[in-house]
């Protein structure tokens, strides 16, 4: 029977973790295991996990690797290397899964597998409901809110320049998990890295229905803001003209490029000639002045969602 590993990394999650664990226990699909790694919590998170494990004997595994605080990307990477199931799903401690999340995502995965060669990396991701800290719905669709086109997750050039996949919303097959892990320290986020690998070597599909309640609160590692023209115009101007904003944007761009270099180092020899050229062009993108950079963006399709995001990328000072 199909086996699903749910990979959960926790850190000081006592406030919201019980609701997430309860939502996992209510899943219609029952053949799941929960593989957990706590990333150095100082609250009651470890006790909450132990209690849940006691109630679900034989299907909750707590990874005690004594690696200390690693941060989410490296912590999830550790979980990936310990997963042995047919499929794996990332799980965030402060969200809530709808009861049919595993069931619907798995069904879409099985559709995607049809006709694909064994060992092909595959990824399926779904939309999210954006809620406040009390789980009151704020926006019915994360994709609509952020003007995300989910099909771009399968396009290598798009995944190079921006992350289209939310970790809490994805399922990967075993071939993708083995291909993507371990995740190098240079990766910005685990979901972005896995999405890049899937777009480079496999196939990506999506479920239009939101299957996760994405809770927004002050402790979010990665939060969400609506795509508003005023916000982004101000952001573009700040990144171009404000000293501190320019410095922060440069640092973030350097981190993106370090991730790109790590990806090229890991997989460059395996990429098709076309994708190898695309990856190499991205690594040179910020060497050019904006006038020439926009030309390269157009040639290779290095587009983010929305004109203003692309203006910000194109007008970024040369590195």
GROMACS .gro file of C-alpha atoms in nm:
model
  319
    1UNK     CA    1   0.000   0.000   0.000
    2UNK     CA    2   0.112   0.355  -0.079
    3UNK     CA    3   0.306   0.512   0.206
    4UNK     CA    4   0.329   0.887   0.274
    5UNK     CA    5   0.592   1.051   0.495
    6UNK     CA    6   0.495   1.388   0.641
    7UNK     CA    7   0.812   1.585   0.715
    8UNK     CA    8   0.766   1.833   0.999
    9UNK     CA    9   1.036   2.067   1.132
   10UNK     CA   10   0.942   2.249   1.451
   11UNK     CA   11   1.081   2.543   1.647
   12UNK     CA   12   0.907   2.702   1.945
   13UNK     CA   13   0.571   2.608   1.799
   14UNK     CA   14   0.369   2.541   2.114
   15UNK     CA   15   0.102   2.801   2.035
   16UNK     CA   16  -0.019   2.654   1.704
   17UNK     CA   17   0.138   2.308   1.675
   18UNK     CA   18  -0.146   2.117   1.846
   19UNK     CA   19  -0.395   2.235   1.581
   20UNK     CA   20  -0.165   2.126   1.300
   21UNK     CA   21  -0.108   1.785   1.455
   22UNK     CA   22  -0.483   1.744   1.503
   23UNK     CA   23  -0.541   1.824   1.135
   24UNK     CA   24  -0.291   1.556   1.036
   25UNK     CA   25  -0.469   1.300   1.251
   26UNK     CA   26  -0.798   1.387   1.074
   27UNK     CA   27  -0.669   1.312   0.724
   28UNK     CA   28  -0.896   1.092   0.514
   29UNK     CA   29  -0.589   0.910   0.381
   30UNK     CA   30  -0.470   0.700   0.673
   31UNK     CA   31  -0.143   0.539   0.563
   32UNK     CA   32   0.085   0.822   0.672
   33UNK     CA   33   0.388   0.846   0.897
   34UNK     CA   34   0.502   1.167   1.064
   35UNK     CA   35   0.878   1.223   1.065
   36UNK     CA   36   0.964   1.514   1.297
   37UNK     CA   37   1.278   1.706   1.378
   38UNK     CA   38   1.272   1.975   1.645
   39UNK     CA   39   1.517   2.254   1.566
   40UNK     CA   40   1.615   2.346   1.922
   41UNK     CA   41   1.288   2.463   2.078
   42UNK     CA   42   1.300   2.622   2.423
   43UNK     CA   43   0.923   2.602   2.484
   44UNK     CA   44   0.697   2.298   2.530
   45UNK     CA   45   0.713   2.191   2.162
   46UNK     CA   46   0.916   1.873   2.237
   47UNK     CA   47   0.662   1.767   2.500
   48UNK     CA   48   0.373   1.828   2.260
   49UNK     CA   49   0.545   1.607   2.002
   50UNK     CA   50   0.610   1.331   2.255
   51UNK     CA   51   0.244   1.334   2.361
   52UNK     CA   52   0.127   1.312   2.001
   53UNK     CA   53   0.374   1.030   1.931
   54UNK     CA   54   0.236   0.841   2.231
   55UNK     CA   55  -0.115   0.865   2.089
   56UNK     CA   56  -0.003   0.744   1.746
   57UNK     CA   57   0.238   0.467   1.831
   58UNK     CA   58   0.438   0.328   1.542
   59UNK     CA   59   0.370   0.612   1.298
   60UNK     CA   60   0.543   0.913   1.456
   61UNK     CA   61   0.923   0.920   1.444
   62UNK     CA   62   1.117   1.196   1.618
   63UNK     CA   63   1.463   1.250   1.469
   64UNK     CA   64   1.712   1.317   1.747
   65UNK     CA   65   2.032   1.394   1.560
   66UNK     CA   66   2.190   1.635   1.812
   67UNK     CA   67   2.269   1.880   1.529
   68UNK     CA   68   2.127   2.177   1.718
   69UNK     CA   69   1.969   2.479   1.553
   70UNK     CA   70   1.995   2.442   1.176
   71UNK     CA   71   1.720   2.669   1.043
   72UNK     CA   72   1.424   2.545   0.837
   73UNK     CA   73   1.604   2.461   0.513
   74UNK     CA   74   1.875   2.242   0.665
   75UNK     CA   75   1.632   2.092   0.916
   76UNK     CA   76   1.396   1.984   0.640
   77UNK     CA   77   1.695   1.853   0.447
   78UNK     CA   78   1.779   1.627   0.740
   79UNK     CA   79   1.424   1.494   0.737
   80UNK     CA   80   1.442   1.429   0.362
   81UNK     CA   81   1.752   1.215   0.402
   82UNK     CA   82   1.571   0.999   0.659
   83UNK     CA   83   1.249   0.952   0.464
   84UNK     CA   84   1.194   0.607   0.309
   85UNK     CA   85   0.833   0.637   0.186
   86UNK     CA   86   0.692   0.637  -0.167
   87UNK     CA   87   0.601   1.004  -0.134
   88UNK     CA   88   0.688   1.286   0.106
   89UNK     CA   89   0.517   1.612   0.203
   90UNK     CA   90   0.663   1.911   0.387
   91UNK     CA   91   0.460   2.035   0.682
   92UNK     CA   92   0.481   2.366   0.869
   93UNK     CA   93   0.401   2.375   1.239
   94UNK     CA   94   0.155   2.665   1.236
   95UNK     CA   95  -0.074   2.578   0.945
   96UNK     CA   96  -0.379   2.352   0.930
   97UNK     CA   97  -0.436   2.084   0.666
   98UNK     CA   98  -0.784   2.029   0.528
   99UNK     CA   99  -0.894   1.665   0.579
  100UNK     CA  100  -0.858   1.575   0.209
  101UNK     CA  101  -0.512   1.729   0.156
  102UNK     CA  102  -0.316   1.404   0.129
  103UNK     CA  103  -0.594   1.227  -0.059
  104UNK     CA  104  -0.638   1.491  -0.330
  105UNK     CA  105  -0.267   1.558  -0.373
  106UNK     CA  106  -0.192   1.186  -0.404
  107UNK     CA  107  -0.467   1.143  -0.663
  108UNK     CA  108  -0.313   1.421  -0.873
  109UNK     CA  109   0.031   1.264  -0.829
  110UNK     CA  110  -0.098   0.931  -0.957
  111UNK     CA  111  -0.245   1.107  -1.262
  112UNK     CA  112   0.091   1.276  -1.324
  113UNK     CA  113   0.275   0.943  -1.301
  114UNK     CA  114   0.071   0.792  -1.583
  115UNK     CA  115   0.296   0.740  -1.884
  116UNK     CA  116   0.610   0.866  -1.711
  117UNK     CA  117   0.923   0.654  -1.697
  118UNK     CA  118   1.002   0.496  -1.359
  119UNK     CA  119   1.241   0.711  -1.158
  120UNK     CA  120   1.118   1.041  -1.304
  121UNK     CA  121   1.116   1.321  -1.042
  122UNK     CA  122   0.759   1.445  -0.989
  123UNK     CA  123   0.607   1.723  -0.781
  124UNK     CA  124   0.247   1.824  -0.711
  125UNK     CA  125   0.149   2.143  -0.529
  126UNK     CA  126  -0.181   2.301  -0.428
  127UNK     CA  127  -0.330   2.641  -0.353
  128UNK     CA  128  -0.369   2.774   0.002
  129UNK     CA  129  -0.628   2.964   0.203
  130UNK     CA  130  -0.466   3.262   0.376
  131UNK     CA  131  -0.593   3.309   0.732
  132UNK     CA  132  -0.516   3.524   1.034
  133UNK     CA  133  -0.375   3.381   1.356
  134UNK     CA  134  -0.725   3.270   1.467
  135UNK     CA  135  -0.771   3.082   1.135
  136UNK     CA  136  -1.026   3.334   1.010
  137UNK     CA  137  -1.003   3.339   0.630
  138UNK     CA  138  -0.846   3.655   0.488
  139UNK     CA  139  -0.806   3.545   0.127
  140UNK     CA  140  -0.956   3.237  -0.035
  141UNK     CA  141  -0.662   3.182  -0.271
  142UNK     CA  142  -0.293   3.245  -0.207
  143UNK     CA  143  -0.225   3.214  -0.580
  144UNK     CA  144  -0.479   3.484  -0.669
  145UNK     CA  145  -0.358   3.707  -0.388
  146UNK     CA  146   0.001   3.693  -0.506
  147UNK     CA  147  -0.084   3.664  -0.878
  148UNK     CA  148   0.099   3.332  -0.896
  149UNK     CA  149   0.060   3.114  -1.204
  150UNK     CA  150   0.110   2.760  -1.064
  151UNK     CA  151   0.208   2.615  -1.402
  152UNK     CA  152   0.529   2.824  -1.386
  153UNK     CA  153   0.657   2.585  -1.120
  154UNK     CA  154   0.737   2.341  -1.399
  155UNK     CA  155   0.932   2.596  -1.605
  156UNK     CA  156   1.301   2.591  -1.524
  157UNK     CA  157   1.369   2.952  -1.625
  158UNK     CA  158   1.088   3.077  -1.399
  159UNK     CA  159   1.196   2.864  -1.103
  160UNK     CA  160   1.549   3.003  -1.130
  161UNK     CA  161   1.441   3.361  -1.065
  162UNK     CA  162   1.158   3.311  -0.813
  163UNK     CA  163   1.000   3.040  -0.606
  164UNK     CA  164   0.659   2.931  -0.731
  165UNK     CA  165   0.607   2.638  -0.491
  166UNK     CA  166   0.501   2.664  -0.126
  167UNK     CA  167   0.664   2.393   0.083
  168UNK     CA  168   0.357   2.331   0.298
  169UNK     CA  169   0.156   2.266  -0.020
  170UNK     CA  170   0.376   2.018  -0.206
  171UNK     CA  171   0.414   1.644  -0.244
  172UNK     CA  172   0.723   1.489  -0.402
  173UNK     CA  173   0.776   1.136  -0.521
  174UNK     CA  174   1.071   0.930  -0.406
  175UNK     CA  175   1.273   1.001  -0.722
  176UNK     CA  176   1.254   1.375  -0.661
  177UNK     CA  177   1.335   1.340  -0.292
  178UNK     CA  178   1.647   1.137  -0.368
  179UNK     CA  179   1.751   1.379  -0.642
  180UNK     CA  180   1.707   1.693  -0.430
  181UNK     CA  181   1.856   1.577  -0.099
  182UNK     CA  182   2.066   1.670   0.077
  183UNK     CA  183   1.997   2.038   0.025
  184UNK     CA  184   2.315   2.249   0.030
  185UNK     CA  185   2.362   2.530   0.281
  186UNK     CA  186   2.350   2.789   0.000
  187UNK     CA  187   1.982   2.715  -0.075
  188UNK     CA  188   1.749   2.997   0.032
  189UNK     CA  189   1.456   2.770   0.116
  190UNK     CA  190   1.390   2.397   0.095
  191UNK     CA  191   1.079   2.436  -0.122
  192UNK     CA  192   1.256   2.658  -0.375
  193UNK     CA  193   1.540   2.407  -0.407
  194UNK     CA  194   1.305   2.111  -0.453
  195UNK     CA  195   1.100   2.309  -0.705
  196UNK     CA  196   1.411   2.389  -0.908
  197UNK     CA  197   1.515   2.024  -0.916
  198UNK     CA  198   1.166   1.917  -1.024
  199UNK     CA  199   1.152   2.176  -1.302
  200UNK     CA  200   1.500   2.078  -1.427
  201UNK     CA  201   1.465   1.700  -1.430
  202UNK     CA  202   1.100   1.607  -1.403
  203UNK     CA  203   0.741   1.724  -1.415
  204UNK     CA  204   0.522   1.946  -1.199
  205UNK     CA  205   0.143   1.947  -1.165
  206UNK     CA  206  -0.094   2.137  -0.942
  207UNK     CA  207  -0.426   2.107  -0.760
  208UNK     CA  208  -0.637   2.418  -0.805
  209UNK     CA  209  -0.830   2.361  -0.483
  210UNK     CA  210  -0.677   2.514  -0.167
  211UNK     CA  211  -0.592   2.229   0.071
  212UNK     CA  212  -0.397   2.418   0.340
  213UNK     CA  213  -0.502   2.696   0.576
  214UNK     CA  214  -0.191   2.915   0.574
  215UNK     CA  215  -0.186   3.095   0.908
  216UNK     CA  216  -0.036   3.444   0.918
  217UNK     CA  217   0.106   3.572   1.247
  218UNK     CA  218   0.396   3.776   1.379
  219UNK     CA  219   0.622   3.470   1.410
  220UNK     CA  220   0.600   3.359   1.046
  221UNK     CA  221   0.941   3.281   0.897
  222UNK     CA  222   0.794   3.366   0.556
  223UNK     CA  223   0.476   3.573   0.544
  224UNK     CA  224   0.251   3.699   0.267
  225UNK     CA  225   0.138   4.042   0.154
  226UNK     CA  226  -0.110   4.122  -0.123
  227UNK     CA  227   0.029   4.219  -0.462
  228UNK     CA  228  -0.057   4.590  -0.476
  229UNK     CA  229   0.079   4.833  -0.730
  230UNK     CA  230   0.144   5.102  -0.473
  231UNK     CA  231   0.343   4.868  -0.252
  232UNK     CA  232   0.557   4.740  -0.535
  233UNK     CA  233   0.618   5.079  -0.696
  234UNK     CA  234   0.739   5.203  -0.360
  235UNK     CA  235   0.949   4.892  -0.321
  236UNK     CA  236   1.108   4.931  -0.664
  237UNK     CA  237   1.194   5.296  -0.599
  238UNK     CA  238   1.344   5.211  -0.260
  239UNK     CA  239   1.558   4.933  -0.404
  240UNK     CA  240   1.689   5.166  -0.674
  241UNK     CA  241   1.742   5.486  -0.475
  242UNK     CA  242   1.743   5.421  -0.098
  243UNK     CA  243   2.084   5.327   0.039
  244UNK     CA  244   1.971   5.075   0.303
  245UNK     CA  245   1.709   4.921   0.073
  246UNK     CA  246   1.968   4.889  -0.204
  247UNK     CA  247   2.203   4.717   0.038
  248UNK     CA  248   1.935   4.469   0.150
  249UNK     CA  249   1.831   4.397  -0.209
  250UNK     CA  250   2.192   4.340  -0.307
  251UNK     CA  251   2.239   4.097  -0.019
  252UNK     CA  252   1.923   3.906  -0.116
  253UNK     CA  253   2.029   3.898  -0.481
  254UNK     CA  254   2.369   3.764  -0.379
  255UNK     CA  255   2.197   3.487  -0.182
  256UNK     CA  256   1.984   3.402  -0.486
  257UNK     CA  257   2.297   3.383  -0.697
  258UNK     CA  258   2.472   3.165  -0.440
  259UNK     CA  259   2.178   2.929  -0.457
  260UNK     CA  260   2.203   2.931  -0.836
  261UNK     CA  261   2.575   2.857  -0.822
  262UNK     CA  262   2.514   2.569  -0.581
  263UNK     CA  263   2.248   2.430  -0.814
  264UNK     CA  264   2.484   2.453  -1.112
  265UNK     CA  265   2.761   2.287  -0.910
  266UNK     CA  266   2.534   1.998  -0.808
  267UNK     CA  267   2.354   1.939  -1.136
  268UNK     CA  268   2.522   2.133  -1.417
  269UNK     CA  269   2.673   1.824  -1.579
  270UNK     CA  270   2.331   1.652  -1.583
  271UNK     CA  271   2.131   1.937  -1.734
  272UNK     CA  272   2.030   1.938  -2.098
  273UNK     CA  273   2.237   2.176  -2.311
  274UNK     CA  274   1.948   2.423  -2.327
  275UNK     CA  275   1.895   2.429  -1.950
  276UNK     CA  276   2.268   2.447  -1.884
  277UNK     CA  277   2.285   2.761  -2.100
  278UNK     CA  278   1.981   2.902  -1.921
  279UNK     CA  279   2.134   2.844  -1.577
  280UNK     CA  280   2.467   2.995  -1.687
  281UNK     CA  281   2.288   3.302  -1.826
  282UNK     CA  282   2.106   3.353  -1.497
  283UNK     CA  283   2.433   3.347  -1.304
  284UNK     CA  284   2.563   3.628  -1.530
  285UNK     CA  285   2.240   3.831  -1.525
  286UNK     CA  286   2.341   4.090  -1.266
  287UNK     CA  287   2.679   4.154  -1.428
  288UNK     CA  288   2.499   4.363  -1.690
  289UNK     CA  289   2.360   4.715  -1.678
  290UNK     CA  290   1.979   4.733  -1.674
  291UNK     CA  291   1.946   4.812  -2.048
  292UNK     CA  292   2.129   4.494  -2.145
  293UNK     CA  293   1.984   4.293  -1.854
  294UNK     CA  294   1.628   4.340  -1.976
  295UNK     CA  295   1.737   4.194  -2.309
  296UNK     CA  296   1.874   3.881  -2.140
  297UNK     CA  297   1.561   3.851  -1.930
  298UNK     CA  298   1.353   3.857  -2.246
  299UNK     CA  299   1.578   3.612  -2.431
  300UNK     CA  300   1.572   3.346  -2.159
  301UNK     CA  301   1.230   3.416  -2.011
  302UNK     CA  302   1.360   3.524  -1.670
  303UNK     CA  303   1.028   3.670  -1.564
  304UNK     CA  304   0.868   3.698  -1.225
  305UNK     CA  305   0.495   3.744  -1.179
  306UNK     CA  306   0.395   4.105  -1.247
  307UNK     CA  307   0.553   4.393  -1.437
  308UNK     CA  308   0.671   4.568  -1.121
  309UNK     CA  309   0.859   4.263  -0.991
  310UNK     CA  310   1.038   4.244  -1.325
  311UNK     CA  311   1.121   4.614  -1.314
  312UNK     CA  312   1.274   4.560  -0.971
  313UNK     CA  313   1.486   4.274  -1.103
  314UNK     CA  314   1.593   4.465  -1.412
  315UNK     CA  315   1.676   4.791  -1.234
  316UNK     CA  316   1.874   4.632  -0.955
  317UNK     CA  317   2.226   4.784  -0.949
  318UNK     CA  318   2.490   4.575  -1.122
  319UNK     CA  319   2.681   4.326  -0.907
   0.00000   0.00000   0.00000
